[in-house]
Coordinates of C-alpha atoms and ligand atoms in Angstrom, one line a residue:
M55 CA -21.0 -4.0 -23.6
I56 CA -18.6 -3.9 -20.7
E57 CA -20.1 -2.0 -17.7
L58 CA -17.7 -0.6 -15.1
Y59 CA -18.9 0.8 -11.9
G60 CA -16.9 3.5 -10.1
R61 CA -16.3 7.2 -9.7
A62 CA -13.7 8.7 -12.0
N63 CA -11.4 10.0 -9.3
S64 CA -10.7 6.6 -7.7
V65 CA -7.2 5.1 -8.1
N66 CA -8.7 1.6 -8.4
V67 CA -11.2 2.6 -11.0
W68 CA -8.4 4.3 -13.1
K69 CA -6.7 0.9 -13.6
P70 CA -9.4 -0.9 -15.6
L71 CA -10.4 2.4 -17.4
W72 CA -6.8 2.8 -18.6
V73 CA -6.6 -0.9 -19.5
L74 CA -9.8 -0.5 -21.6
E75 CA -8.4 2.5 -23.4
E76 CA -5.1 0.5 -24.2
L77 CA -7.2 -2.4 -25.5
G78 CA -9.5 -0.2 -27.5
Q79 CA -12.6 -1.9 -26.0
P80 CA -15.9 -0.1 -25.9
Y81 CA -17.3 0.3 -22.4
E82 CA -19.7 2.3 -20.2
R83 CA -18.6 3.7 -16.9
L84 CA -21.3 4.1 -14.3
D85 CA -20.7 6.5 -11.3
A86 CA -20.7 4.8 -7.9
G87 CA -18.9 5.4 -4.6
M88 CA -18.6 8.4 -2.2
E89 CA -20.8 11.3 -3.2
H90 CA -22.5 9.1 -5.9
G91 CA -23.8 6.5 -3.5
V92 CA -25.0 3.4 -5.3
V93 CA -22.6 1.1 -3.4
D94 CA -25.0 0.5 -0.5
T95 CA -28.0 -0.4 -2.6
P96 CA -29.1 -4.1 -2.5
E97 CA -28.6 -4.3 -6.3
Y98 CA -25.0 -3.2 -6.0
R99 CA -24.3 -5.3 -3.0
A100 CA -25.4 -8.3 -5.0
L101 CA -22.8 -7.4 -7.5
N102 CA -20.1 -6.6 -5.0
P103 CA -20.8 -7.5 -1.4
N104 CA -17.9 -5.3 -0.2
G105 CA -19.7 -2.2 -1.3
R106 CA -16.4 -1.0 -2.9
I107 CA -15.5 0.2 -6.4
P108 CA -14.7 -0.8 -9.1
S109 CA -17.1 -3.6 -10.1
L110 CA -17.5 -5.0 -13.6
R111 CA -20.4 -6.7 -15.5
H112 CA -19.8 -8.2 -18.9
S113 CA -21.4 -11.1 -20.8
G114 CA -22.5 -12.9 -17.6
V115 CA -19.2 -12.2 -15.8
E116 CA -19.5 -10.2 -12.5
L117 CA -16.3 -9.2 -10.9
W118 CA -14.7 -7.0 -8.2
E119 CA -11.1 -6.3 -7.1
S120 CA -9.5 -3.9 -9.6
N121 CA -6.5 -6.0 -10.4
S122 CA -8.7 -9.1 -11.1
I123 CA -10.8 -6.9 -13.4
C124 CA -7.7 -5.8 -15.2
R125 CA -6.5 -9.3 -15.6
Y126 CA -9.9 -10.4 -16.9
L127 CA -10.0 -7.6 -19.5
C128 CA -6.6 -8.8 -20.8
M129 CA -7.5 -12.4 -20.8
M130 CA -10.8 -11.6 -22.5
V131 CA -9.1 -10.1 -25.5
G132 CA -6.7 -13.0 -25.5
G133 CA -3.1 -13.5 -26.5
D134 CA -0.8 -11.1 -24.8
A135 CA -3.4 -8.4 -24.7
R136 CA -1.4 -6.0 -26.9
G137 CA 1.6 -6.7 -24.8
L138 CA -0.1 -5.8 -21.5
Y139 CA -0.2 -9.3 -20.2
P140 CA 2.5 -11.7 -21.6
E141 CA 1.4 -15.2 -22.4
E142 CA 4.6 -17.0 -21.3
A143 CA 4.2 -18.2 -17.7
G144 CA 7.3 -16.6 -16.2
A145 CA 6.7 -13.2 -17.9
R146 CA 3.0 -13.2 -16.8
A147 CA 3.9 -14.1 -13.2
S148 CA 6.4 -11.3 -13.2
V149 CA 3.7 -8.8 -14.1
D150 CA 1.3 -10.4 -11.6
R151 CA 3.8 -10.1 -8.8
W152 CA 3.7 -6.2 -9.1
L153 CA -0.1 -6.3 -8.9
D154 CA 0.0 -8.3 -5.7
W155 CA 2.8 -6.1 -4.3
Q156 CA 0.6 -3.0 -5.0
L157 CA -2.2 -4.6 -2.9
S158 CA -0.1 -6.1 -0.1
T159 CA 2.7 -3.6 0.3
L160 CA 2.4 -0.3 -1.6
S161 CA -1.2 0.6 -0.9
P162 CA -1.0 0.1 2.9
A163 CA 2.2 2.2 2.9
E164 CA 0.9 5.2 1.0
R165 CA -2.8 5.3 2.0
D166 CA -2.4 7.8 4.9
L167 CA -0.4 10.2 2.7
F168 CA -3.2 10.4 0.1
W169 CA -6.2 10.3 2.5
N170 CA -4.8 13.0 4.8
L171 CA -3.7 15.4 2.1
V172 CA -6.4 14.9 -0.5
R173 CA -9.6 13.6 1.2
T174 CA -9.3 15.1 4.7
P175 CA -9.9 18.8 5.6
A176 CA -6.7 20.6 6.6
A177 CA -7.8 21.0 10.2
K178 CA -8.3 17.3 10.7
R179 CA -5.2 16.0 9.0
D180 CA -3.0 13.6 10.9
M181 CA 0.4 14.9 9.9
K182 CA 2.3 12.3 12.0
A183 CA 0.6 9.6 9.9
V184 CA 1.5 11.6 6.8
K185 CA 5.2 11.6 7.8
T186 CA 5.2 7.8 8.4
A187 CA 3.4 7.2 5.1
V188 CA 6.1 9.3 3.3
T189 CA 8.8 7.1 4.8
N190 CA 7.0 3.9 4.1
S191 CA 5.9 4.7 0.6
A192 CA 9.4 6.1 -0.3
A193 CA 10.8 2.7 0.7
C194 CA 8.4 1.1 -1.8
W195 CA 9.2 3.6 -4.6
A196 CA 12.9 3.0 -4.0
I197 CA 12.4 -0.6 -5.0
L198 CA 11.0 0.5 -8.4
E199 CA 13.7 3.2 -8.7
A200 CA 16.3 0.3 -8.4
R201 CA 14.3 -1.8 -10.8
L202 CA 14.6 0.9 -13.5
G203 CA 18.3 1.2 -12.9
D204 CA 19.4 -0.9 -15.8
G205 CA 18.0 1.6 -18.3
R206 CA 14.7 -0.3 -19.0
P207 CA 11.9 2.1 -20.0
F208 CA 9.2 0.1 -18.3
I209 CA 8.9 -2.0 -15.2
E210 CA 9.1 -5.3 -17.0
G211 CA 11.6 -4.2 -19.6
A212 CA 11.2 -2.8 -23.1
G213 CA 7.4 -3.3 -23.2
F214 CA 4.6 -1.5 -21.4
T215 CA 2.5 -3.9 -19.4
L216 CA -0.2 -4.1 -16.8
A217 CA 2.4 -3.6 -14.1
D218 CA 3.0 -0.1 -15.5
I219 CA -0.7 0.7 -15.4
V220 CA -1.4 -0.5 -11.9
L221 CA 1.7 1.1 -10.4
G222 CA 1.4 4.1 -12.6
C223 CA -2.0 4.9 -11.1
F224 CA -0.4 5.0 -7.6
A225 CA 2.6 6.9 -8.9
R226 CA 0.1 9.6 -9.9
R227 CA -0.6 10.1 -6.2
W228 CA 3.1 10.3 -5.4
F229 CA 4.2 12.6 -8.3
G230 CA 1.0 14.7 -8.6
P231 CA 0.8 18.3 -7.4
E232 CA -1.8 17.5 -4.8
V233 CA 0.5 15.5 -2.5
R234 CA 3.6 17.6 -1.8
V235 CA 5.1 17.5 1.7
P236 CA 8.7 17.9 3.0
G237 CA 10.7 14.7 3.1
M238 CA 9.6 13.2 -0.2
P239 CA 12.8 12.0 -1.9
D240 CA 13.6 12.5 -5.6
F241 CA 13.4 9.4 -7.7
P242 CA 14.9 10.5 -11.1
R243 CA 14.4 7.2 -13.0
L244 CA 10.9 6.8 -11.6
A245 CA 10.1 10.4 -12.6
A246 CA 11.3 9.6 -16.2
W247 CA 9.2 6.5 -16.2
Y248 CA 6.2 8.5 -14.9
G249 CA 6.8 11.0 -17.8
R250 CA 6.6 8.1 -20.3
L251 CA 3.3 7.0 -18.8
G252 CA 2.0 10.5 -19.3
E253 CA 2.3 10.1 -23.1
R254 CA -0.3 7.5 -23.1
P255 CA -3.9 8.5 -24.0
G256 CA -5.5 6.3 -21.3
F257 CA -3.4 8.0 -18.6
Q258 CA -4.2 11.4 -20.0
K259 CA -7.9 10.7 -20.1
W260 CA -8.5 9.1 -16.7
V261 CA -5.4 9.4 -14.5
A262 CA -4.0 12.8 -15.1
P263 CA -7.1 14.9 -14.1
P264 CA -7.0 16.7 -10.7
L265 CA -7.6 14.4 -7.7
F266 CA -9.9 16.7 -5.9
Ligands
GSH131 N1 -8.7 -3.9 -3.3 C1 -9.9 -3.2 -3.8 C2 -10.0 -1.9 -3.1 C3 -11.3 -1.2 -3.5 C4 -11.5 0.1 -2.8 O1 -11.1 0.2 -1.7 N2 -12.0 1.1 -3.6 C5 -12.2 2.4 -3.0 C6 -12.0 3.5 -4.0 S1 -10.3 3.5 -4.5 C7 -13.7 2.5 -2.5 O2 -14.5 1.7 -2.9 N3 -14.0 3.5 -1.7 C8 -15.3 3.8 -1.2 C9 -16.2 4.6 -2.1 O3 -15.7 5.1 -3.1 O4 -17.4 4.8 -1.8 C10 -9.7 -3.1 -5.3 O5 -8.5 -3.0 -5.8 O6 -10.7 -3.0 -6.1

């Protein structure tokens, strides 16, 4: 049985949970992180020395880093993982590039927006940092808006892939009702793509619920 550690309201935990739903794999989610603790215990640190979530245990494999866990789950089922992770090298690398971009570029850009508005009490919010994060993350989302400009329904084209899952989890924080501030531009193609993601049971089960 696949064991996945991480609280259900973490963007990085949503990713593998959604992948598992898409793949139809049985799994057990174990609460860890923030109010659940666990991440500072010696047992957990042996599994993940960063003390972060998610972490995975399965058939002797122990892993951390959410995007690596998602890739593992796809490779574990094999083939193109129901279309999530194409086998052809160029197509696979194209998906991978968005996962790397999320880590290197999108996350640092949007972090202050989410943390201030969702995880910080109103009196302590740094609204200057929020404004900067709106500008920086809008610049990232504009790249995806352009990507969808040729009428493609999903980031890599006709098929729904791991890129849609990973970026869709972050889109939840941009489009969700919890993060609304002046200056957030409209992205009509991105909004339509986000609507398509909302039709998927894995999104509905793990990503859609309130962030608080
Ligand atoms: N790059 C890591 C980031 C992991 C991370 O920062 N996770 C956050 C939750 S989204 C965390 O562990 N927060 C501390 C906690 O929940 O206790 C990944 O993608 O797995």
